[in-house]
XYZ file of C-alpha atoms in Angstrom:
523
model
C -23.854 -20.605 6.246
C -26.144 -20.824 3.287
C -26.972 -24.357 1.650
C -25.964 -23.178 -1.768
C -22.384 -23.265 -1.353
C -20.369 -26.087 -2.482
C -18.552 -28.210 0.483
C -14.936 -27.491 -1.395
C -14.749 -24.219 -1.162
C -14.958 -23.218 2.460
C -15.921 -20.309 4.167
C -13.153 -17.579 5.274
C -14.241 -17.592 8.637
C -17.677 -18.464 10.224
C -19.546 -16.812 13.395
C -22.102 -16.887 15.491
C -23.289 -13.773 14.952
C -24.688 -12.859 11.130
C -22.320 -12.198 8.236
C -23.527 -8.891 6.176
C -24.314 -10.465 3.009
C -22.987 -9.171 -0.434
C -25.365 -5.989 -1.730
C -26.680 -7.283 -4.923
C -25.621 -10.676 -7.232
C -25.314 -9.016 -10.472
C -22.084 -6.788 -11.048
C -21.834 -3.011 -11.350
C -20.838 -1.241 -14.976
C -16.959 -1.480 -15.383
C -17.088 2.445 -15.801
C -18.736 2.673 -12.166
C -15.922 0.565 -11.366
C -12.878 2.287 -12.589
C -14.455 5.226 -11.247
C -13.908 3.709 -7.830
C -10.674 2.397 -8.481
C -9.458 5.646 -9.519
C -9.703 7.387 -5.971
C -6.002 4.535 -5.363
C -4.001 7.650 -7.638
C -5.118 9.564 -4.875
C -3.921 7.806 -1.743
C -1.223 6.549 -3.731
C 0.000 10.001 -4.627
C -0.030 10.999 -1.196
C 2.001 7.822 -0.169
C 4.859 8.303 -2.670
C 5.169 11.825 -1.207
C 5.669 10.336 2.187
C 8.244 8.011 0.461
C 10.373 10.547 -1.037
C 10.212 13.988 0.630
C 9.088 13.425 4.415
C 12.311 11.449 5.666
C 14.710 14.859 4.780
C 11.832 16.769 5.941
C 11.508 15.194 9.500
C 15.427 16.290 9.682
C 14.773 19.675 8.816
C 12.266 20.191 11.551
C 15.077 18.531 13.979
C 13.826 15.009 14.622
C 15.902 12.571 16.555
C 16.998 9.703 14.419
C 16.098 7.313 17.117
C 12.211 8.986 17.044
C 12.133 8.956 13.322
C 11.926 4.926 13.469
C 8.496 5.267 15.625
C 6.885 7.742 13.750
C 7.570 5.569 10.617
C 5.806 2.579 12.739
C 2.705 4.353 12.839
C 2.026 2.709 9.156
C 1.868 -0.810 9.721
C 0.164 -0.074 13.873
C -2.737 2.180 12.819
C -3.259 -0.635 9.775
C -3.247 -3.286 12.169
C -6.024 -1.474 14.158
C -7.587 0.866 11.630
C -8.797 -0.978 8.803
C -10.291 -4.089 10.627
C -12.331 -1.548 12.974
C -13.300 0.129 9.640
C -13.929 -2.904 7.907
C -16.202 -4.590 10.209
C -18.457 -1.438 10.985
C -18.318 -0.528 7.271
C -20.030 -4.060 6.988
C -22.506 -3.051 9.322
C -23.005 0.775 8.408
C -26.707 1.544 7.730
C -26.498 4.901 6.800
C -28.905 6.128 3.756
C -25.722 7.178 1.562
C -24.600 3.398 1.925
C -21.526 0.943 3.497
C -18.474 2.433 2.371
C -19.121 5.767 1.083
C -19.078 7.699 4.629
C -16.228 6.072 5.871
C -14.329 6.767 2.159
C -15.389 10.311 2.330
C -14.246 10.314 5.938
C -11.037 9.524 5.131
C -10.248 11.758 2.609
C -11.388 14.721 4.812
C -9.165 13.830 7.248
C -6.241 13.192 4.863
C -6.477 16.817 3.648
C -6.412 17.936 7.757
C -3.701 15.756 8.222
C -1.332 17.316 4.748
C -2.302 20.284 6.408
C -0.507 19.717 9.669
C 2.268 18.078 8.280
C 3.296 20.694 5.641
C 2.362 23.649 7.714
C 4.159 21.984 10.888
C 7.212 24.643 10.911
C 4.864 28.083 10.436
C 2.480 26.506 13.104
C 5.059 25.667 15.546
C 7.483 29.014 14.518
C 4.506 30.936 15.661
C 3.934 28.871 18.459
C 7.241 29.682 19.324
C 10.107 27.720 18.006
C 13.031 29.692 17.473
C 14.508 29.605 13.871
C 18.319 29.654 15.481
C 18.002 26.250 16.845
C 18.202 22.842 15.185
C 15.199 20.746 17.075
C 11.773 22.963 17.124
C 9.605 20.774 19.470
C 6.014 22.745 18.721
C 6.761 21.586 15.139
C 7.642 18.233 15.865
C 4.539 17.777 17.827
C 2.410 18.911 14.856
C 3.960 16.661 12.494
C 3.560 13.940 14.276
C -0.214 14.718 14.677
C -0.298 15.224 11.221
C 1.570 12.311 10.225
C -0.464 10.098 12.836
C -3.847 11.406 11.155
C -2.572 10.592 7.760
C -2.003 6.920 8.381
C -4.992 6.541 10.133
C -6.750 8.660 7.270
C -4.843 6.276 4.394
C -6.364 3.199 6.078
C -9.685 4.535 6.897
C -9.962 5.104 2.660
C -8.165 1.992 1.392
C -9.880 -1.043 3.255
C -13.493 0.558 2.334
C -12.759 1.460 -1.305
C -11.361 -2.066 -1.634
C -14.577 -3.550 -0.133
C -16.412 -0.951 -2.127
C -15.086 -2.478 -5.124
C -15.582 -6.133 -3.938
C -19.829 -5.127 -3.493
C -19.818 -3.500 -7.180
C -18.478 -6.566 -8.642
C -21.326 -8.573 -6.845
C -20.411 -12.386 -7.105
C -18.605 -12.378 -10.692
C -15.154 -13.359 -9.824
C -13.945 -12.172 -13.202
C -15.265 -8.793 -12.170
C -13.527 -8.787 -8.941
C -10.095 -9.490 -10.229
C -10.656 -6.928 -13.196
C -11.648 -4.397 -10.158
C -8.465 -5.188 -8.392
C -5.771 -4.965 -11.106
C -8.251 -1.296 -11.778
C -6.811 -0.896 -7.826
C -3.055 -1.694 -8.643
C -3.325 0.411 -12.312
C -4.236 3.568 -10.358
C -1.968 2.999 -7.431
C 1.012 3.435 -10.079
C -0.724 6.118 -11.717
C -0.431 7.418 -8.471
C 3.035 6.634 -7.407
C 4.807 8.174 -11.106
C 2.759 11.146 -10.252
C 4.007 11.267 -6.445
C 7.836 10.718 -7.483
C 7.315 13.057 -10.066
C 5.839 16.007 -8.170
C 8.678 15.340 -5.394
C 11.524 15.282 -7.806
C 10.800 18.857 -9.377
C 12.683 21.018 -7.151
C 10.623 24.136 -8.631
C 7.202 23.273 -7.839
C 7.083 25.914 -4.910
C 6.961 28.945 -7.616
C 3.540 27.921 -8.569
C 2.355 28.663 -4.561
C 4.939 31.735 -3.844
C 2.792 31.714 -0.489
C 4.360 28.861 0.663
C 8.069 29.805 1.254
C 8.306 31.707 4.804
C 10.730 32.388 7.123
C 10.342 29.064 8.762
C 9.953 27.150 5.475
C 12.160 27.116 3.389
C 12.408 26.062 0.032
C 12.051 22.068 0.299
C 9.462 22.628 2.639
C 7.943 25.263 0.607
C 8.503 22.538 -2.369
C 6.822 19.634 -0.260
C 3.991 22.039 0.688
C 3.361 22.764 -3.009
C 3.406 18.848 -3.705
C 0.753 18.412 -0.848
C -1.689 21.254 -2.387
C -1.552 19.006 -5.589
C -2.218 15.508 -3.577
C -4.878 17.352 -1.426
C -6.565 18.322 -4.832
C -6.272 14.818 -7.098
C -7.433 13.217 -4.119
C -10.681 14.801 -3.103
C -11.596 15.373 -7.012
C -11.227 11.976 -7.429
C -13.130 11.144 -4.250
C -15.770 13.328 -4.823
C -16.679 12.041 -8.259
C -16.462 8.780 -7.127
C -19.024 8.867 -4.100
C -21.083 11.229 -6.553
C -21.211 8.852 -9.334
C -21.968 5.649 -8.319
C -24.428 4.455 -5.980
C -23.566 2.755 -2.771
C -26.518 0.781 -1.556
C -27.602 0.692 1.790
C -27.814 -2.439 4.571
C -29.841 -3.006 7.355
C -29.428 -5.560 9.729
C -32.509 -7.446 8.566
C -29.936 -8.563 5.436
C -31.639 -6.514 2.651
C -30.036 -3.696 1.103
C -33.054 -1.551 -0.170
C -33.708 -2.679 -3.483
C -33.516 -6.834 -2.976
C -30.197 -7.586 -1.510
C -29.353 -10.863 -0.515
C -31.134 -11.185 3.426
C -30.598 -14.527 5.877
C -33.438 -17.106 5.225
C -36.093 -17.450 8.005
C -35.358 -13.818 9.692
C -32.244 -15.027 11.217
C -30.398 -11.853 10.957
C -33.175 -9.786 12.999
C -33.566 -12.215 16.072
C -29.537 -12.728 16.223
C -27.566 -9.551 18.213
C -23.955 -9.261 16.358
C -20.914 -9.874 19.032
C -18.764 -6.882 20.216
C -16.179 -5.874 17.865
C -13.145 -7.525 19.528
C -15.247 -10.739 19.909
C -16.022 -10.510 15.949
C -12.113 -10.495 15.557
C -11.171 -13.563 17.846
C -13.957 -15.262 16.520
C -12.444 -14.726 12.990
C -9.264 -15.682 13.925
C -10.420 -18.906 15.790
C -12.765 -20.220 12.976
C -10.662 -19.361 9.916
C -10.897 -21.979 7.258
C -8.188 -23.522 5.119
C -8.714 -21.357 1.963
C -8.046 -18.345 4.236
C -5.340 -19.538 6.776
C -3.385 -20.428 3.649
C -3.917 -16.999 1.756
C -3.006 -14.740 5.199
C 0.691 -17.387 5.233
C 1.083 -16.957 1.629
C 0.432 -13.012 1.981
C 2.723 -12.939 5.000
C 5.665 -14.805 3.591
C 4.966 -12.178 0.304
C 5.144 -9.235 2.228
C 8.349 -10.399 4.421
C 9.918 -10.474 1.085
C 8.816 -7.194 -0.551
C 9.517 -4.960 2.584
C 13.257 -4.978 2.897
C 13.177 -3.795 -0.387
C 10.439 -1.500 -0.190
C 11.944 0.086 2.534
C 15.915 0.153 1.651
C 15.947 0.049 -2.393
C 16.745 3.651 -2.614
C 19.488 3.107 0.243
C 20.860 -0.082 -1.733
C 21.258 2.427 -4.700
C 23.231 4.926 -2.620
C 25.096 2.572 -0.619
C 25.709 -1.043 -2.599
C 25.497 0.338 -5.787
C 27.052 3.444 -6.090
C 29.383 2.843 -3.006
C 27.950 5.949 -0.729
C 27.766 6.606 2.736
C 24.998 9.056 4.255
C 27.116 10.024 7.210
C 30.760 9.490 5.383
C 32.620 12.083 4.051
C 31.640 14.855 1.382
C 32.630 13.034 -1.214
C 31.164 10.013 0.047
C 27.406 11.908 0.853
C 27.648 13.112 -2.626
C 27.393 9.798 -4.276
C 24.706 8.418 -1.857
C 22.814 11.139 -3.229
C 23.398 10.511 -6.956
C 22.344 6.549 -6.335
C 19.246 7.742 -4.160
C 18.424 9.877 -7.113
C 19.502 7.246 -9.341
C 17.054 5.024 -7.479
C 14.380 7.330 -7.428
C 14.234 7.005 -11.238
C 13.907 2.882 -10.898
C 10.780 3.496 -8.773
C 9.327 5.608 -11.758
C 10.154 2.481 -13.860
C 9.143 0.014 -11.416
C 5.639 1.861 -11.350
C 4.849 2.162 -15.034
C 5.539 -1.933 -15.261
C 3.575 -1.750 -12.319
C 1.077 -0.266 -14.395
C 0.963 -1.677 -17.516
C 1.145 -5.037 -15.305
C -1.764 -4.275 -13.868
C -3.753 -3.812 -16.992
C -3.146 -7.356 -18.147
C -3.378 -9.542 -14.981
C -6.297 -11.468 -15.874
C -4.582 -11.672 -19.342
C -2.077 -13.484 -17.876
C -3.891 -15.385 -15.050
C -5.465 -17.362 -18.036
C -1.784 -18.159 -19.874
C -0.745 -19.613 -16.731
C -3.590 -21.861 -15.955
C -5.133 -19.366 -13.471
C -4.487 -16.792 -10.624
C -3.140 -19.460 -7.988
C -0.556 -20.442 -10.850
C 0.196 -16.783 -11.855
C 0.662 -15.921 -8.178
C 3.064 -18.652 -7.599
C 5.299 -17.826 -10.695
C 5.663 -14.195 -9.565
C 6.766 -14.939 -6.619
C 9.496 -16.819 -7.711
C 10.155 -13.921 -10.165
C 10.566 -11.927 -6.858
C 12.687 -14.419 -5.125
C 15.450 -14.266 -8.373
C 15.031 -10.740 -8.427
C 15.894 -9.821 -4.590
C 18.803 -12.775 -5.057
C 20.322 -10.575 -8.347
C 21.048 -7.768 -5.753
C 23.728 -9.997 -4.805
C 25.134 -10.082 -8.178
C 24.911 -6.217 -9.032
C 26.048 -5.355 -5.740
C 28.856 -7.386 -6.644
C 29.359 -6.395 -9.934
C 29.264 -2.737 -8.351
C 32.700 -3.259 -5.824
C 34.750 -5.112 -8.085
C 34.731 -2.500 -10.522
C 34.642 0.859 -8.091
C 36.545 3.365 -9.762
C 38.326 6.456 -8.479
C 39.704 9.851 -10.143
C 42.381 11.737 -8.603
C 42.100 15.538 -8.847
C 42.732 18.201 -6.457
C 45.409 16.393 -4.300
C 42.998 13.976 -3.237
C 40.798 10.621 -4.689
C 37.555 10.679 -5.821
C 34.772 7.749 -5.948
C 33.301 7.792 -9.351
C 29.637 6.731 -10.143
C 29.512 2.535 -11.199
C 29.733 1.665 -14.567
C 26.723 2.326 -17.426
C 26.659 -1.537 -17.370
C 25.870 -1.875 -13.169
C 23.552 1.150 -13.316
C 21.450 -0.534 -15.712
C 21.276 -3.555 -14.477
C 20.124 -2.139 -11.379
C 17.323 -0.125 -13.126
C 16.356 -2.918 -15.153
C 16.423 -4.890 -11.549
C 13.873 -2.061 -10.303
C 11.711 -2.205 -14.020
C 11.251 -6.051 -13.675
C 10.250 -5.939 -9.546
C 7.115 -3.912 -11.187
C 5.656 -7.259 -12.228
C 5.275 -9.255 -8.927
C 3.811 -6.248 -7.852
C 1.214 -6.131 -9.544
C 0.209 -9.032 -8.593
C 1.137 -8.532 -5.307
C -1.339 -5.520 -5.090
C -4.124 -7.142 -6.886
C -4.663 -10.867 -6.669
C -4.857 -11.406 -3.034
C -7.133 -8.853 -2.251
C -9.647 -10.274 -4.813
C -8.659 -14.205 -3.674
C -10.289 -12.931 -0.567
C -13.093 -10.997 -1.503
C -13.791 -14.237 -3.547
C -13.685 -16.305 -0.604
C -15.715 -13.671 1.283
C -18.707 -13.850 -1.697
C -18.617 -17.347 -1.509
C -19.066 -17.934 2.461
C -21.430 -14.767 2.815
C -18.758 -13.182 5.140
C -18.431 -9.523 5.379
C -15.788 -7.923 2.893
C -14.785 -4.906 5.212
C -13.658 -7.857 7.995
C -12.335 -10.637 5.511
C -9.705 -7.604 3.770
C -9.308 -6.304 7.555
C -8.105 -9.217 8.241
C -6.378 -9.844 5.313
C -4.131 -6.486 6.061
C -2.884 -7.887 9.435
C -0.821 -10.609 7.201
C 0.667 -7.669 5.202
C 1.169 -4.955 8.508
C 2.318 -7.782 10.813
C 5.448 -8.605 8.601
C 5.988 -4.838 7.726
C 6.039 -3.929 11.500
C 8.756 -7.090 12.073
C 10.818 -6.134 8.707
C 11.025 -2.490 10.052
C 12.468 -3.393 13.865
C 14.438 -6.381 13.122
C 15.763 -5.443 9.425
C 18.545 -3.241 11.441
C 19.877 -5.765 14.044
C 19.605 -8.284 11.453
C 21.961 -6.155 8.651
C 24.385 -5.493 11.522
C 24.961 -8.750 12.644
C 26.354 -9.450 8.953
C 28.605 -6.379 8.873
C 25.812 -3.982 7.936
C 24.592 -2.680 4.498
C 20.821 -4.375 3.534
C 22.109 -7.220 1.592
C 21.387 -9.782 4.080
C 17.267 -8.641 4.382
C 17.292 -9.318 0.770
C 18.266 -12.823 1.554
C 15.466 -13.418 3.847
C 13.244 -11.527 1.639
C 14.414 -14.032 -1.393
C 13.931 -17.310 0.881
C 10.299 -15.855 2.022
C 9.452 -14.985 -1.475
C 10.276 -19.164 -2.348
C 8.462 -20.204 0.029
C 5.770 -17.580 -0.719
C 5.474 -19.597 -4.261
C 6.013 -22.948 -3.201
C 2.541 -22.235 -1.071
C 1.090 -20.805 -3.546
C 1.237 -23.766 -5.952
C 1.184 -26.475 -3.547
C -1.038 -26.001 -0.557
C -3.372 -22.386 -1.881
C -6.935 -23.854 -3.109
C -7.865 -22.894 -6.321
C -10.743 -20.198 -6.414
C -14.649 -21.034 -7.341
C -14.786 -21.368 -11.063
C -16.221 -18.280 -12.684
C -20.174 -18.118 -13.174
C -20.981 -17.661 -16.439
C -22.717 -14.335 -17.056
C -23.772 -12.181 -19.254
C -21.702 -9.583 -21.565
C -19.976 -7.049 -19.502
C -21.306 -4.053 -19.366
C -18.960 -0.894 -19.858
């Protein structure tokens, strides 16, 4: 490691084999920047259709329930495997159009291959042969889960790269790389009011009257429609990025074409870099405290947001408004008006998101810094997933019921519950933000600082977030049951992890390098 960095604030991980070193000390413009950051609306947009329109779509083309729950896994396995492979030979890329830029442009090619498949799974596998009389049509199935696969894959192959694309243009200004990753989280809500918007206007479809066949019908037509629009924000937004600002080259010699930081004494040239699954042990064996204790904070913080993430919209329909998705009619009706209902407290939740985002570093500095602002959120989240509790039980002791037509009606929950639900969602937009932003840049700070790669240190950074999601998602069921059912008792767990999440962060997460003092930013 080099001699220059100060005993306290220890490397990620160390290796035998040479770290790429950061391209270039001084920072990028912040417009350069934000240009980057903008191509998260993109992949964000994409991942709030997935959210709300592929689940009834995957039972229109006949999916088993049972299958649904692997296809849905594919998420958290391909970012398990994805974005560390990425990351590391994004570290190590020396093509002439730079690090991150093929693998970004990569990815967003195969995104629009993969929205392709997936809304164009029930023509392709009608004229493949699937007969419109019967529920299941396998040829369709299999190309929607091709599609779906390449998506993920796609999603991860974009996200770890920008990310380290972001960490290289803010160079090693600290400042710059937490302003770069609140840029991240601001766009990523951009994205996700745009997503839930596009995929709650049932009318969308009349703008492509192409799209409605005799094997899609009109919510298919609809989501293909919503996909045309993703395919587009994405690859304008990708394009502009990749055409506007400059991604400087590495070679293995250290430099990066213009001055770069290289290894003293020609190190780098005479050393041979270890396989890839090597690099990866290696990482794992020889992480240092500042990083072991940001992966178990991050891991704690994401046991706590997925039960939510993945049930808030069922909470709605089933705690809240009293629902049942496979009850009776009356009972399926008011699922649907509390998955609606929740549908418009992730639109809130994203614009706090948002305007969150926009004043992190604002806040970081009321608090006494990011470590501090870190911890407080997550005790914000912790109350938060605890208050489902109280609405939920505000909800069933006043259930009300009309009588008309010879038979009893469940009525939607008071104006008092619905709110506070909504203002439950609104408020969960603030951990969030943080969530999204300040752990990312903790460790591309810890990367600068060590010399350590930025593709492999947020690689590795991601197996803290997919690990928990991939537990949450196979033992959130079993767990619920065991309690009677409904999702109340995740939220428990995920309020206990999100404690402990803060306790960690104020007592045992080391506080950051201080900030080197540089010159005005430039815009």
């Amino acid at each position: 490691m080099e001699s220059g960095v100060r005993k306290e604030n220890n490397p990620p991980f160390s290796s035998s084999s040479p770290q790429p070193q950061p391209p270039a000390t001084n920072p990028a413009p912040l417009r350069k920047i934000i240009v980057v950051a903008s191509i998260a609306a993109g992949v964000q947009f994409g991942w709030a259709l997935q959210l709300s329109l592929l689940t009834p779509y995957v039972q229109l083309l006949g999916i088993p329930h049972t299958w649904a729950a692997f296809i849905w896994l594919c998420g958290p396995i391909s970012g398990m495997v994805v974005q560390p492979t990425v990351g590391y030979y994004s570290d190590r890329c020396t093509s002439r159009f730079g690090r991150r830029r093929p693998f970004i442009a990569a990815g967003a090619g195969f995104v629009a291959i993969a929205v392709f498949l997936i809304g164009y799974a029930a023509d392709i596998g009608h004229l493949s042969g699937d007969s419109l009389a019967k529920k299941a049509k396998p040829r369709a199935i299999a190309v929607f889960v091709v599609g779906f696969w390449i998506l993920d894959v796609a999603n991860n192959m974009l996200q770890g790269p920008c990310r380290a694309f972001l960490a290289d243009l803010s160079g090693t200004d600290h400042k710059r790389t937490r302003i770069a990753n609140a840029f991240y989280s601001f766009f990523m809500a951009v994205g996700n009011v745009l997503g839930y918007a596009a995929g709650s206007y049932t009318h969308l479809y009349k703008a492509f009257p192409f799209s409605r066949t005799k094997a899609c019908d009109v919510y298919c037509a609809n989501l293909k429609s919503c996909f045309f629009f993703s395919i587009a924000l994405l690859l304008t937004l990708t394009i502009l990025a990749l055409s506007y600002v400059r991604d400087k080259p590495w070679s293995p010699d250290g430099s990066t074409g213009d001055g770069g930081n290289g290894e003293e004494n020609g190190e780098a040239e005479k050393s041979t870099p270890a396989p890839f699954f090597g690099e990866i042990v290696a990482a794992f064996k020889s992480l240092e405290r500042p990083m072991r204790i940001l992966l178990l904070v991050t891991c704690l913080n994401w046991v706590a947001w997925f039960p939510f993430l993945l049930f808030d919209t069922d909470w709605m329909g089933r705690e809240v408004y009293g629902g049942d998705s496979s009850g009776s009619a009356d009972q399926l009706k008011m699922y649907d008006h509390g998955v609606r209902a929740g549908a418009l407290g992730l639109v809130l939740n994203s614009v706090v998101l948002g305007i969150t985002s926009c004043g992190v570093e604002v806040l970081a500095r009321g608090v006494g810094g990011v470590k501090r602002l870190w911890g407080i959120v997550n005790f914000i989240l912790a109350i938060c997933l605890a208050m489902t509790i109280l609405i939920t039980k505000m909800a069933e002791s006043n259930r009300r019921y009309t009588t008309a037509n010879g038979g009893t009606h469940l009525l939607p929950p008071p104006s008092g519950v619905k709110a506070g639900a909504l203002a439950l969602f609104a408020v969960m937009g603030i951990p969030q933000a943080i969530t999204y932003s300040i752990p990312f840049a903790l460790a591309s700070i810890f990367s600068n600082t060590s010399g350590a790669g930025q593709g492999l240190s947020l690689g590795v950074l991601n197996l803290s977030i997919v690990i928990p999601q991939m537990v949450v998602s196979v033992a959130a069921g079993p767990w619920d049951a065991l309690f009677g059912g409904g999702n109340l008792p995740a939220f428990v767990v995920g309020a206990v992890a999100a404690a402990a999440s803060g306790i960690l962060a104020f007592t045992m997460l080391p506080s950051p390098p201080p900030d080197i003092p540089s010159s005005k930013m430039q815009i």
